[in-house]
Amino acid sequence: MINYYKPSGKYSTLSPIYLLLTCSIIVPCLSWLYAYAIWYCPFVYINFFFTLGFGVLIGVAVHFIVIGLGRVRNPRIAILFGIFAGILGLYLHWAIWIDLAINAEGGEGIVASHVDYNQLRGLVLDPAELFRIATLINGQGLWSIFKMTFSGFPLLVVWLAESVIILALPPITGLLKAKKPFSEKQGKWAREIKLNPFSYPSPEMVESIKAGELSSLRNLERGSKDAHHSEVTLFDAYDNTWFVSLTAKLGETDNKGKVRFKDIDLLEYAEIDAQLVRVLQDVDESYLGQEEVKELEHPSQAESKFNSDNTKQIAALLQIETGERNEEWHENFHHYIITAAFASGSPQVIEGPDGMPYFQLQFPESKKPFNPFSLLHIKDHVLQRGFGVVLREADGQVVWSLPHGAMVNLHLNGELFTHADRPDLSEHEVLKEKTEVFYGQPSEEHLPAVTREVLKDFLQTQGIAEPQVALMMRERPEGPTLELVFNIHAEEFESEEHFEALMKMVQWFLPIHYVITVLPNKTEFVENLKPL
C-alpha cells in the first residue's frame, strides 16, 4: 500500500500579514503595469498574453510569498487567499484602466492618457460608479480588430474571459504550493530535488504502482529527454522522510515533425524509504565512471585505480573450483580485486537477495571497448550511498559479492578484510551488569563520518528515530577489545528473529572484524550513548 502525503491543514499566523503585504504592494504595482500595457499596446490581440502574464505574476506572488513564506498547508485557505489576491488585482486594474479611458486625449490609434490620482481614489472607493462607467464603455467600445469595433455582448465575452484567467491562476498556484510536502517537525517545506530523465516506465511497472508497490522503481534506468522518458522528483521532508512524484512523458510527433510530450502522472507525493531514494539518486548520478576518469589529472593516477592485468588474474582465480580455494587463493583474490578493471552492470544498483543494495560490476565483453570501474574507483561513491558490491560474469552470472563493511575497511585500512584477534563469540553480545568497561566515542579512524551517516539513515528506516552509538573497551581473557554499542535493545523487538535479522544488517555495514555489543534498555550503560 502506498502512503501519500496529506497537508496538515495548518498555517502560520503570519500568513495573513504576508497576504496583506502582497495585496498592498505587489498586486497594485502589477495592476498598474497591466492597465498601462493593454492601454498602450498597438496590437489588441497581444493583450491575451498580457492578461496571462498578469494572472501568472499574481499567482507567483501568492505561491512564494503568501503560501510559501506563510507556510500555509491548508488547501482551502490557500484557494481563498489566491481568490482574494486575484479579485483585488482585477478590481484595481479596472479602476486604473477606466481612469485612463476617462482622461484619454482623443484621436485614433494609440491614444495618450494619464491617471488622475484623486479621480482614481474615487473610483477605487466607489464600486458602483466604477461599474456604471464600465457599462457605458461596453455600450460604445474603445478598440477594434480589422476595423470591427468590439462593444456590447462580444466585448462582455472578452472581459469575462479576461476575468476568468486573472481570477483562476492565483488560487491554482497557491493550491499547488499548499499541497507540497512540508515537515511539521522542522517547520519548513520539503527540499525539492528534480532528477535527470529516467527511462519510460514499463507496463509491468505501471501495474505494480497501481497495485501499491513502489519497489519496481528500482528498475528505472537513465533515459533521454529526446525520447519517451519519465521525470522523477524527490522531496526531502527531513528526519529521514522522503516523498516522490513520477510523471511519464509520452512523446508524440506533430504535423511539423516536432516531438511533443504528453504528461501522465503516475505518482504524486508518495512516501518512500531512504534506501529507495539512494537507489534513484545513484541512477541519476550513474555512469559516474566516465566523468571521473576524465577528471583524473595524471595517467599514473588512472593506472593506480584501474589495472587490466589484475582483471585477468581475477578471471584465472575464478576458474579454480570452490573446494580448492585455500587461504592463499583468498589473499590473492582480495588483493587483485581492488584495482581490477570491470564494466558496470545495468542497472548499476540492484537489491540483493538479502534486501541490501549492491553496485554491480561485470566482466567486460571480449574485444569490446568499455568504461572502466574498479573497487578503488567507486569506493567513495559506494561509501556515501551505503552499497555493497557484486561481481558478475559477462553473461550475468553472479560470481562474488561484497558487503558494505568491506568497502569501509578498504577506506580505513587499504584492504577489504583485516585479520584481527577477535573474541570467540557471536556477531553481537548482550552486555551483562557489573561488567567493568570504559566508554568513549568512535574516532574517524574507527567509524568514519560517512559510515555514521549511512548507519543513521538505515536505522531510522528500521524505526529507530534517534540512533546512538558508543565505543566500549573491556578486558577479556583474550585481552582488551574495542566494541561498538548501539541503542538497539533486544527486548524492544517483536521477536528474537526480528532482532537477529536487524543485527545482521547492521554488521553488513561494518568491517567483519568489528564486535557489536547490545545493551539492555534499562541499564546505566545507555547514558554513555551519543547521537550517531
Short mmCIF file of C-alpha atoms in Angstrom, two decimals:
data_model
loop_
_atom_site.label_atom_id
_atom_site.label_comp_id
_atom_site.label_asym_id
_atom_site.label_seq_id
_atom_site.Cartn_x
_atom_site.Cartn_y
_atom_site.Cartn_z
CA MET A 1 0.00 0.00 0.00
CA ILE A 2 1.32 3.44 -0.92
CA ASN A 3 1.16 6.24 1.64
CA TYR A 4 0.68 9.66 0.09
CA TYR A 5 1.47 12.98 1.70
CA LYS A 6 -1.56 14.83 3.09
CA PRO A 7 -1.40 18.51 4.06
CA SER A 8 -1.88 19.03 7.79
CA GLY A 9 -4.40 21.83 7.32
CA LYS A 10 -2.27 24.20 9.41
CA TYR A 11 -0.96 27.64 8.55
CA SER A 12 1.28 30.25 10.10
CA THR A 13 -0.29 33.19 11.89
CA LEU A 14 1.97 35.35 9.72
CA SER A 15 0.25 34.25 6.51
CA PRO A 16 -2.48 36.97 6.68
CA ILE A 17 0.29 39.55 7.11
CA TYR A 18 2.08 38.22 4.02
CA LEU A 19 -1.24 38.39 2.17
CA LEU A 20 -1.72 42.00 3.30
CA LEU A 21 1.80 42.97 2.19
CA THR A 22 1.34 41.26 -1.17
CA CYS A 23 -2.01 42.93 -1.76
CA SER A 24 -0.72 46.33 -0.59
CA ILE A 25 2.47 46.45 -2.65
CA ILE A 26 2.89 43.78 -5.31
CA VAL A 27 -0.69 43.46 -6.59
CA PRO A 28 -1.24 47.24 -7.04
CA CYS A 29 2.08 47.56 -8.92
CA LEU A 30 1.19 44.65 -11.22
CA SER A 31 -2.30 46.10 -11.79
CA TRP A 32 -0.79 49.44 -12.73
CA LEU A 33 1.64 47.85 -15.21
CA TYR A 34 -1.06 45.65 -16.71
CA ALA A 35 -3.51 48.52 -17.22
CA TYR A 36 -0.87 50.68 -18.94
CA ALA A 37 0.36 47.72 -21.04
CA ILE A 38 -3.03 46.93 -22.57
CA TRP A 39 -3.87 50.64 -22.96
CA TYR A 40 -0.76 51.43 -25.00
CA CYS A 41 -0.34 48.10 -26.80
CA PRO A 42 -0.87 48.71 -30.56
CA PHE A 43 -1.93 45.11 -31.18
CA VAL A 44 -5.12 44.27 -29.35
CA TYR A 45 -4.79 40.52 -29.88
CA ILE A 46 -1.49 40.56 -27.95
CA ASN A 47 -3.45 41.64 -24.87
CA PHE A 48 -4.19 37.96 -24.18
CA PHE A 49 -0.53 37.39 -23.31
CA PHE A 50 -0.51 40.44 -21.06
CA THR A 51 -3.59 39.05 -19.30
CA LEU A 52 -1.97 35.67 -18.92
CA GLY A 53 1.24 37.24 -17.59
CA PHE A 54 -0.71 39.39 -15.13
CA GLY A 55 -2.51 36.34 -13.71
CA VAL A 56 0.69 34.32 -13.56
CA LEU A 57 2.63 37.05 -11.74
CA ILE A 58 -0.05 37.45 -9.09
CA GLY A 59 -0.07 33.66 -8.80
CA VAL A 60 3.70 33.59 -8.35
CA ALA A 61 3.46 36.17 -5.56
CA VAL A 62 0.75 34.14 -3.84
CA HIS A 63 2.72 30.91 -4.34
CA PHE A 64 6.07 32.02 -2.96
CA ILE A 65 5.17 34.80 -0.52
CA VAL A 66 1.68 34.21 0.87
CA ILE A 67 1.62 30.40 0.84
CA GLY A 68 5.38 29.72 0.86
CA LEU A 69 6.60 32.17 3.49
CA GLY A 70 3.24 31.98 5.26
CA ARG A 71 3.63 28.17 5.48
CA VAL A 72 0.02 27.55 4.50
CA ARG A 73 -0.67 23.79 4.44
CA ASN A 74 -4.42 24.22 4.24
CA PRO A 75 -5.63 23.90 0.61
CA ARG A 76 -8.92 25.71 1.27
CA ILE A 77 -7.23 28.71 2.84
CA ALA A 78 -4.68 28.74 0.01
CA ILE A 79 -7.52 28.91 -2.52
CA LEU A 80 -9.25 31.70 -0.59
CA PHE A 81 -6.03 33.73 -0.36
CA GLY A 82 -5.48 33.27 -4.09
CA ILE A 83 -9.03 34.31 -4.96
CA PHE A 84 -8.73 37.41 -2.77
CA ALA A 85 -5.47 38.46 -4.47
CA GLY A 86 -6.96 37.79 -7.91
CA ILE A 87 -10.14 39.80 -7.21
CA LEU A 88 -8.12 42.71 -5.84
CA GLY A 89 -5.77 42.68 -8.84
CA LEU A 90 -8.68 42.59 -11.30
CA TYR A 91 -10.54 45.36 -9.47
CA LEU A 92 -7.52 47.67 -9.24
CA HIS A 93 -6.71 47.05 -12.89
CA TRP A 94 -10.24 48.06 -13.88
CA ALA A 95 -10.07 51.21 -11.79
CA ILE A 96 -6.75 52.26 -13.37
CA TRP A 97 -7.81 51.32 -16.92
CA ILE A 98 -11.12 53.18 -16.66
CA ASP A 99 -9.35 56.24 -15.28
CA LEU A 100 -7.07 56.10 -18.33
CA ALA A 101 -10.17 55.91 -20.54
CA ILE A 102 -11.72 58.92 -18.80
CA ASN A 103 -8.57 61.00 -19.27
CA ALA A 104 -7.82 59.93 -22.84
CA GLU A 105 -6.91 62.87 -25.10
CA GLY A 106 -8.95 61.63 -28.08
CA GLY A 107 -7.95 60.65 -31.61
CA GLU A 108 -7.47 57.32 -33.36
CA GLY A 109 -4.93 54.55 -32.78
CA ILE A 110 -2.84 54.71 -29.65
CA VAL A 111 -4.33 57.49 -27.53
CA ALA A 112 -2.24 59.24 -24.91
CA SER A 113 -3.69 59.33 -21.43
CA HIS A 114 -2.78 59.73 -17.81
CA VAL A 115 -4.09 58.83 -14.37
CA ASP A 116 -5.78 61.43 -12.19
CA TYR A 117 -4.92 60.16 -8.71
CA ASN A 118 -7.81 61.89 -6.95
CA GLN A 119 -10.18 60.53 -9.58
CA LEU A 120 -8.62 57.06 -9.27
CA ARG A 121 -9.08 57.10 -5.50
CA GLY A 122 -12.74 57.90 -6.00
CA LEU A 123 -13.19 55.02 -8.45
CA VAL A 124 -11.48 52.55 -6.11
CA LEU A 125 -13.68 53.60 -3.20
CA ASP A 126 -16.91 53.67 -5.24
CA PRO A 127 -17.54 50.28 -6.94
CA ALA A 128 -20.98 51.41 -8.13
CA GLU A 129 -19.50 54.32 -10.09
CA LEU A 130 -16.81 52.04 -11.48
CA PHE A 131 -19.45 49.59 -12.70
CA ARG A 132 -21.54 52.42 -14.21
CA ILE A 133 -18.63 53.72 -16.30
CA ALA A 134 -17.66 50.22 -17.37
CA THR A 135 -21.26 49.73 -18.61
CA LEU A 136 -21.03 52.93 -20.67
CA ILE A 137 -17.70 51.80 -22.18
CA ASN A 138 -19.23 48.43 -23.04
CA GLY A 139 -22.02 50.16 -24.92
CA GLN A 140 -19.63 52.20 -27.08
CA GLY A 141 -16.46 50.13 -27.27
CA LEU A 142 -12.90 51.52 -27.20
CA TRP A 143 -10.93 49.23 -29.51
CA SER A 144 -11.38 47.29 -32.70
CA ILE A 145 -9.85 44.41 -34.70
CA PHE A 146 -9.82 44.64 -38.51
CA LYS A 147 -11.95 47.79 -38.33
CA MET A 148 -14.63 45.96 -36.28
CA THR A 149 -15.32 47.74 -33.00
CA PHE A 150 -15.94 45.43 -30.05
CA SER A 151 -18.88 46.51 -27.90
CA GLY A 152 -21.92 45.04 -26.23
CA PHE A 153 -22.03 41.25 -25.87
CA PRO A 154 -18.76 40.44 -27.77
CA LEU A 155 -16.86 42.87 -25.56
CA LEU A 156 -18.54 41.40 -22.47
CA VAL A 157 -17.33 37.93 -23.50
CA VAL A 158 -13.77 39.25 -23.82
CA TRP A 159 -13.98 40.85 -20.38
CA LEU A 160 -15.36 37.66 -18.84
CA ALA A 161 -12.54 35.60 -20.38
CA GLU A 162 -10.04 38.08 -19.00
CA SER A 163 -11.62 37.85 -15.55
CA VAL A 164 -11.58 34.05 -15.57
CA ILE A 165 -7.85 33.97 -16.35
CA ILE A 166 -6.94 36.53 -13.69
CA LEU A 167 -9.19 35.01 -11.03
CA ALA A 168 -8.22 31.38 -11.70
CA LEU A 169 -4.42 31.47 -11.79
CA PRO A 170 -3.64 32.80 -8.26
CA PRO A 171 -5.74 30.19 -6.39
CA ILE A 172 -4.40 27.40 -8.63
CA THR A 173 -0.76 28.33 -7.97
CA GLY A 174 -1.49 28.78 -4.28
CA LEU A 175 -3.13 25.36 -4.09
CA LEU A 176 -0.18 23.70 -5.82
CA LYS A 177 2.16 25.09 -3.14
CA ALA A 178 -0.13 24.20 -0.22
CA LYS A 179 -0.28 20.55 -1.36
CA LYS A 180 3.50 20.12 -1.46
CA PRO A 181 5.21 18.09 1.30
CA PHE A 182 6.00 20.00 4.47
CA SER A 183 7.93 18.91 7.57
CA GLU A 184 5.75 19.70 10.56
CA LYS A 185 8.61 18.81 12.90
CA GLN A 186 11.15 21.07 11.20
CA GLY A 187 8.60 23.75 10.33
CA LYS A 188 9.67 24.13 6.70
CA TRP A 189 8.84 22.97 3.20
CA ALA A 190 10.46 19.79 1.93
CA ARG A 191 13.57 20.25 -0.22
CA GLU A 192 12.66 19.54 -3.84
CA ILE A 193 15.17 17.54 -5.91
CA LYS A 194 14.42 17.10 -9.61
CA LEU A 195 16.44 14.24 -11.06
CA ASN A 196 17.66 13.80 -14.63
CA PRO A 197 15.39 11.97 -17.11
CA PHE A 198 14.73 8.29 -16.42
CA SER A 199 13.62 5.52 -18.73
CA TYR A 200 9.94 5.30 -19.69
CA PRO A 201 8.04 3.08 -17.20
CA SER A 202 7.28 -0.41 -18.46
CA PRO A 203 3.66 -1.68 -18.41
CA GLU A 204 4.68 -4.04 -15.59
CA MET A 205 5.98 -1.12 -13.54
CA VAL A 206 2.78 0.86 -14.09
CA GLU A 207 0.69 -2.13 -12.98
CA SER A 208 2.94 -2.60 -9.95
CA ILE A 209 2.48 1.05 -8.95
CA LYS A 210 -1.29 0.74 -9.36
CA ALA A 211 -1.15 -2.31 -7.09
CA GLY A 212 0.59 -0.23 -4.41
CA GLU A 213 4.15 -1.50 -4.96
CA LEU A 214 6.95 1.06 -5.20
CA SER A 215 9.87 -1.40 -5.23
CA SER A 216 9.56 -1.58 -9.04
CA LEU A 217 11.03 1.96 -9.19
CA ARG A 218 14.41 0.27 -8.63
CA ASN A 219 14.19 -0.91 -12.24
CA LEU A 220 14.24 2.62 -13.65
CA GLU A 221 17.33 3.41 -15.69
CA ARG A 222 18.80 6.58 -17.16
CA GLY A 223 16.72 7.97 -20.02
CA SER A 224 16.84 10.73 -22.62
CA LYS A 225 14.62 13.80 -22.73
CA ASP A 226 14.54 13.49 -26.53
CA ALA A 227 12.53 10.23 -26.42
CA HIS A 228 9.86 8.61 -24.24
CA HIS A 229 11.06 9.10 -20.68
CA SER A 230 9.92 9.77 -17.14
CA GLU A 231 10.56 12.57 -14.68
CA VAL A 232 11.27 11.79 -11.04
CA THR A 233 11.15 14.45 -8.34
CA LEU A 234 12.23 13.71 -4.77
CA PHE A 235 11.05 15.69 -1.74
CA ASP A 236 13.28 15.62 1.32
CA ALA A 237 10.99 16.33 4.27
CA TYR A 238 13.93 15.94 6.68
CA ASP A 239 14.11 13.49 9.61
CA ASN A 240 14.60 10.72 7.03
CA THR A 241 11.16 11.28 5.49
CA TRP A 242 11.01 11.25 1.71
CA PHE A 243 8.32 11.58 -0.96
CA VAL A 244 8.47 11.02 -4.70
CA SER A 245 6.49 12.16 -7.75
CA LEU A 246 6.70 10.28 -11.04
CA THR A 247 5.49 11.59 -14.41
CA ALA A 248 5.69 9.55 -17.61
CA LYS A 249 6.46 11.66 -20.70
CA LEU A 250 4.97 10.07 -23.81
CA GLY A 251 6.45 11.56 -27.00
CA GLU A 252 4.24 12.26 -30.00
CA THR A 253 5.29 13.80 -33.31
CA ASP A 254 3.10 16.65 -34.59
CA ASN A 255 2.41 17.66 -38.21
CA LYS A 256 5.58 19.77 -38.30
CA GLY A 257 7.76 16.86 -37.23
CA LYS A 258 8.36 18.19 -33.73
CA VAL A 259 8.14 15.88 -30.73
CA ARG A 260 5.53 16.90 -28.18
CA PHE A 261 5.28 15.15 -24.83
CA LYS A 262 2.09 14.11 -23.12
CA ASP A 263 2.32 14.04 -19.32
CA ILE A 264 0.96 11.01 -17.48
CA ASP A 265 1.08 11.44 -13.69
CA LEU A 266 1.77 8.08 -12.06
CA LEU A 267 2.72 9.21 -8.55
CA GLU A 268 2.35 12.46 -6.63
CA TYR A 269 3.99 12.85 -3.24
CA ALA A 270 4.19 9.12 -2.45
CA GLU A 271 6.23 8.26 0.64
CA ILE A 272 9.36 6.16 0.04
CA ASP A 273 12.19 4.89 2.25
CA ALA A 274 15.73 6.26 2.28
CA GLN A 275 17.19 3.16 0.61
CA LEU A 276 14.99 3.60 -2.46
CA VAL A 277 15.93 7.27 -2.51
CA ARG A 278 19.61 6.32 -2.63
CA VAL A 279 18.95 3.90 -5.49
CA LEU A 280 17.16 6.59 -7.52
CA GLN A 281 19.86 9.14 -6.79
CA ASP A 282 22.50 6.66 -7.85
CA VAL A 283 20.74 6.08 -11.17
CA ASP A 284 20.55 9.85 -11.56
CA GLU A 285 24.31 10.10 -11.00
CA SER A 286 25.07 6.80 -12.70
CA TYR A 287 27.80 6.18 -15.23
CA LEU A 288 29.95 8.26 -12.90
CA GLY A 289 32.99 6.34 -14.09
CA GLN A 290 33.25 8.13 -17.41
CA GLU A 291 33.23 11.59 -15.85
CA GLU A 292 35.62 10.64 -13.05
CA VAL A 293 38.12 9.06 -15.44
CA LYS A 294 38.16 12.26 -17.49
CA GLU A 295 38.84 14.30 -14.36
CA LEU A 296 41.96 12.31 -13.38
CA GLU A 297 44.90 14.67 -13.53
CA HIS A 298 47.71 12.18 -14.22
CA PRO A 299 47.88 8.89 -16.14
CA SER A 300 49.65 7.34 -13.18
CA GLN A 301 46.62 8.13 -11.03
CA ALA A 302 44.33 6.37 -13.51
CA GLU A 303 46.68 3.40 -13.65
CA SER A 304 46.60 3.13 -9.86
CA LYS A 305 42.82 2.79 -9.93
CA PHE A 306 42.42 0.52 -12.97
CA ASN A 307 44.59 -2.49 -13.75
CA SER A 308 43.55 -4.76 -16.62
CA ASP A 309 46.22 -7.31 -15.67
CA ASN A 310 44.52 -7.72 -12.32
CA THR A 311 41.27 -8.36 -14.15
CA LYS A 312 42.93 -11.30 -15.89
CA GLN A 313 44.23 -12.53 -12.54
CA ILE A 314 40.71 -12.46 -11.08
CA ALA A 315 39.32 -14.33 -14.09
CA ALA A 316 42.00 -17.01 -13.65
CA LEU A 317 41.35 -17.36 -9.92
CA LEU A 318 37.63 -17.84 -10.53
CA GLN A 319 38.42 -20.83 -12.72
CA ILE A 320 39.62 -22.72 -9.62
CA GLU A 321 36.94 -24.94 -8.09
CA THR A 322 35.36 -23.64 -4.90
CA GLY A 323 36.55 -26.56 -2.82
CA GLU A 324 40.16 -25.92 -3.82
CA ARG A 325 40.24 -22.25 -2.84
CA ASN A 326 42.61 -22.08 0.13
CA GLU A 327 43.80 -19.16 2.25
CA GLU A 328 46.37 -18.15 -0.34
CA TRP A 329 43.64 -18.06 -3.00
CA HIS A 330 41.56 -15.65 -0.89
CA GLU A 331 44.54 -13.41 -0.16
CA ASN A 332 45.36 -13.16 -3.87
CA PHE A 333 41.75 -12.60 -4.87
CA HIS A 334 41.23 -9.83 -2.30
CA HIS A 335 44.48 -8.18 -3.41
CA TYR A 336 43.83 -8.19 -7.17
CA ILE A 337 40.13 -7.33 -6.98
CA ILE A 338 40.75 -3.84 -5.54
CA THR A 339 42.10 -2.33 -8.77
CA ALA A 340 40.89 -4.88 -11.34
CA ALA A 341 39.08 -3.07 -14.17
CA PHE A 342 35.48 -4.08 -14.84
CA ALA A 343 32.46 -2.72 -16.66
CA SER A 344 29.40 -1.60 -14.70
CA GLY A 345 26.18 -3.56 -14.76
CA SER A 346 22.84 -2.27 -15.96
CA PRO A 347 21.20 -1.10 -13.82
CA GLN A 348 24.20 -0.09 -11.79
CA VAL A 349 22.48 -0.76 -8.47
CA ILE A 350 20.29 -3.74 -7.60
CA GLU A 351 18.68 -5.17 -4.50
CA GLY A 352 20.34 -8.39 -3.37
CA PRO A 353 18.54 -11.46 -2.00
CA ASP A 354 19.35 -10.13 1.49
CA GLY A 355 17.39 -6.93 0.74
CA MET A 356 20.51 -4.75 0.68
CA PRO A 357 21.62 -2.53 -2.25
CA TYR A 358 24.58 -3.62 -4.36
CA PHE A 359 26.63 -1.81 -7.00
CA GLN A 360 27.11 -4.13 -9.98
CA LEU A 361 30.49 -4.78 -11.57
CA GLN A 362 30.74 -7.04 -14.58
CA PHE A 363 33.49 -8.65 -16.61
CA PRO A 364 33.70 -6.72 -19.90
CA GLU A 365 32.79 -8.44 -23.14
CA SER A 366 35.79 -9.71 -25.06
CA LYS A 367 37.39 -7.29 -27.54
CA LYS A 368 34.79 -4.59 -26.91
CA PRO A 369 35.62 -1.12 -25.50
CA PHE A 370 34.20 -0.35 -22.07
CA ASN A 371 34.23 2.34 -19.44
CA PRO A 372 36.42 1.02 -16.56
CA PHE A 373 35.25 0.66 -12.98
CA SER A 374 37.14 -0.75 -10.00
CA LEU A 375 36.54 -1.07 -6.27
CA LEU A 376 39.05 1.69 -5.59
CA HIS A 377 37.40 3.88 -8.23
CA ILE A 378 33.85 3.55 -6.87
CA LYS A 379 34.85 3.44 -3.18
CA ASP A 380 33.79 6.97 -2.20
CA HIS A 381 30.53 6.72 -4.13
CA VAL A 382 29.67 3.35 -2.55
CA LEU A 383 30.53 4.63 0.93
CA GLN A 384 28.23 7.63 0.57
CA ARG A 385 25.33 5.53 -0.70
CA GLY A 386 25.63 2.54 1.60
CA PHE A 387 26.08 -0.03 -1.18
CA GLY A 388 27.73 -3.42 -1.25
CA VAL A 389 29.36 -4.69 -4.46
CA VAL A 390 28.52 -7.68 -6.63
CA LEU A 391 30.62 -9.09 -9.49
CA ARG A 392 29.05 -10.84 -12.49
CA GLU A 393 30.38 -12.75 -15.44
CA ALA A 394 29.80 -11.19 -18.87
CA ASP A 395 26.73 -13.45 -19.20
CA GLY A 396 25.27 -12.03 -15.97
CA GLN A 397 26.02 -14.87 -13.55
CA VAL A 398 26.97 -13.68 -10.04
CA VAL A 399 30.42 -14.95 -9.03
CA TRP A 400 31.24 -12.83 -5.97
CA SER A 401 29.64 -10.34 -3.58
CA LEU A 402 31.00 -7.94 -1.00
CA PRO A 403 29.22 -6.36 2.00
CA HIS A 404 29.38 -2.63 2.56
CA GLY A 405 31.60 -3.15 5.61
CA ALA A 406 34.42 -4.47 3.43
CA MET A 407 34.41 -1.18 1.50
CA VAL A 408 34.56 0.67 4.82
CA ASN A 409 37.60 -1.43 5.72
CA LEU A 410 39.17 -0.64 2.33
CA HIS A 411 38.70 3.05 3.13
CA LEU A 412 40.23 2.70 6.62
CA ASN A 413 42.94 0.09 6.16
CA GLY A 414 43.59 -0.22 2.42
CA GLU A 415 42.36 -3.82 2.34
CA LEU A 416 38.95 -5.47 2.18
CA PHE A 417 39.35 -7.68 5.22
CA THR A 418 41.61 -7.11 8.20
CA HIS A 419 42.65 -10.14 10.23
CA ALA A 420 42.36 -9.10 13.85
CA ASP A 421 42.16 -11.08 17.05
CA ARG A 422 38.51 -11.32 17.81
CA PRO A 423 36.97 -12.97 20.87
CA ASP A 424 35.14 -16.22 20.26
CA LEU A 425 31.55 -15.01 20.40
CA SER A 426 28.53 -14.43 18.21
CA GLU A 427 28.30 -11.41 15.94
CA HIS A 428 26.86 -9.42 18.82
CA GLU A 429 26.81 -9.94 22.54
CA VAL A 430 24.47 -8.70 25.27
CA LEU A 431 26.43 -6.90 27.97
CA LYS A 432 25.74 -8.08 31.50
CA GLU A 433 25.54 -5.89 34.56
CA LYS A 434 28.57 -5.44 36.85
CA THR A 435 30.93 -5.57 33.91
CA GLU A 436 33.88 -3.18 34.16
CA VAL A 437 34.11 -1.22 30.94
CA PHE A 438 35.41 2.07 29.57
CA TYR A 439 33.34 4.19 27.21
CA GLY A 440 34.07 6.79 24.60
CA GLN A 441 33.07 7.81 21.10
CA PRO A 442 34.45 6.04 17.99
CA SER A 443 37.00 8.15 16.16
CA GLU A 444 37.01 8.94 12.45
CA GLU A 445 39.62 6.19 12.04
CA HIS A 446 37.25 3.63 13.58
CA LEU A 447 33.83 4.79 12.36
CA PRO A 448 34.10 7.41 9.57
CA ALA A 449 31.54 10.21 9.37
CA VAL A 450 30.23 8.88 6.06
CA THR A 451 29.57 5.46 7.65
CA ARG A 452 27.89 7.11 10.62
CA GLU A 453 25.51 8.88 8.24
CA VAL A 454 24.72 5.70 6.30
CA LEU A 455 24.06 3.75 9.53
CA LYS A 456 21.92 6.58 10.86
CA ASP A 457 19.75 6.61 7.74
CA PHE A 458 19.40 2.84 7.78
CA LEU A 459 18.47 2.60 11.47
CA GLN A 460 15.90 5.35 11.07
CA THR A 461 14.24 3.34 8.29
CA GLN A 462 14.08 0.46 10.78
CA GLY A 463 12.11 2.53 13.30
CA ILE A 464 14.95 3.82 15.49
CA ALA A 465 14.18 7.53 15.38
CA GLU A 466 17.38 8.76 17.07
CA PRO A 467 20.21 6.26 16.57
CA GLN A 468 23.01 6.43 19.15
CA VAL A 469 26.45 4.86 19.41
CA ALA A 470 29.40 4.44 21.77
CA LEU A 471 32.78 2.72 21.64
CA MET A 472 33.39 0.42 24.58
CA MET A 473 36.63 -1.16 25.76
CA ARG A 474 36.70 -4.01 28.22
CA GLU A 475 39.07 -6.71 29.38
CA ARG A 476 38.55 -10.25 28.19
CA PRO A 477 40.59 -13.38 28.74
CA GLU A 478 41.93 -12.87 25.21
CA GLY A 479 42.91 -9.31 26.05
CA PRO A 480 41.23 -5.87 25.75
CA THR A 481 38.67 -5.46 22.95
CA LEU A 482 37.02 -2.48 21.28
CA GLU A 483 33.30 -2.96 20.74
CA LEU A 484 30.62 -0.81 19.15
CA VAL A 485 27.40 -0.30 21.08
CA PHE A 486 24.13 0.99 19.58
CA ASN A 487 20.78 1.83 21.16
CA ILE A 488 19.33 -1.39 19.75
CA HIS A 489 17.67 -3.31 22.57
CA ALA A 490 16.52 -6.90 22.06
CA GLU A 491 13.60 -6.58 24.49
CA GLU A 492 12.01 -3.87 22.32
CA PHE A 493 11.57 -6.17 19.30
CA GLU A 494 8.52 -8.26 18.48
CA SER A 495 10.57 -11.42 18.21
CA GLU A 496 14.12 -12.66 18.56
CA GLU A 497 14.17 -13.40 14.81
CA HIS A 498 13.40 -9.75 14.03
CA PHE A 499 16.16 -8.60 16.37
CA GLU A 500 18.70 -11.05 14.94
CA ALA A 501 17.85 -10.01 11.36
CA LEU A 502 18.43 -6.33 12.16
CA MET A 503 21.75 -7.02 13.88
CA LYS A 504 22.98 -8.96 10.85
CA MET A 505 22.13 -5.99 8.64
CA VAL A 506 23.99 -3.62 10.98
CA GLN A 507 27.03 -5.92 10.82
CA TRP A 508 26.73 -5.83 6.99
CA PHE A 509 27.58 -2.11 7.13
CA LEU A 510 30.71 -2.64 9.27
CA PRO A 511 34.10 -4.34 8.80
CA ILE A 512 33.79 -8.04 9.52
CA HIS A 513 36.26 -7.96 12.44
CA TYR A 514 34.22 -5.35 14.35
CA VAL A 515 32.45 -6.54 17.50
CA ILE A 516 28.95 -5.27 18.26
CA THR A 517 27.64 -5.43 21.83
CA VAL A 518 24.00 -4.98 22.79
CA LEU A 519 22.88 -3.18 25.94
CA PRO A 520 19.68 -3.83 27.91
CA ASN A 521 17.45 -0.76 27.62
CA LYS A 522 17.27 -0.34 31.39
CA THR A 523 20.89 -0.02 32.38
CA GLU A 524 23.19 2.79 33.39
CA PHE A 525 25.42 1.98 30.41
CA VAL A 526 22.97 3.64 27.97
CA GLU A 527 23.90 7.04 29.41
CA ASN A 528 27.18 6.77 27.51
CA LEU A 529 25.50 6.59 24.12
CA LYS A 530 25.66 9.70 21.94
CA PRO A 531 23.79 10.61 18.72
CA LEU A 532 25.09 8.74 15.72
#
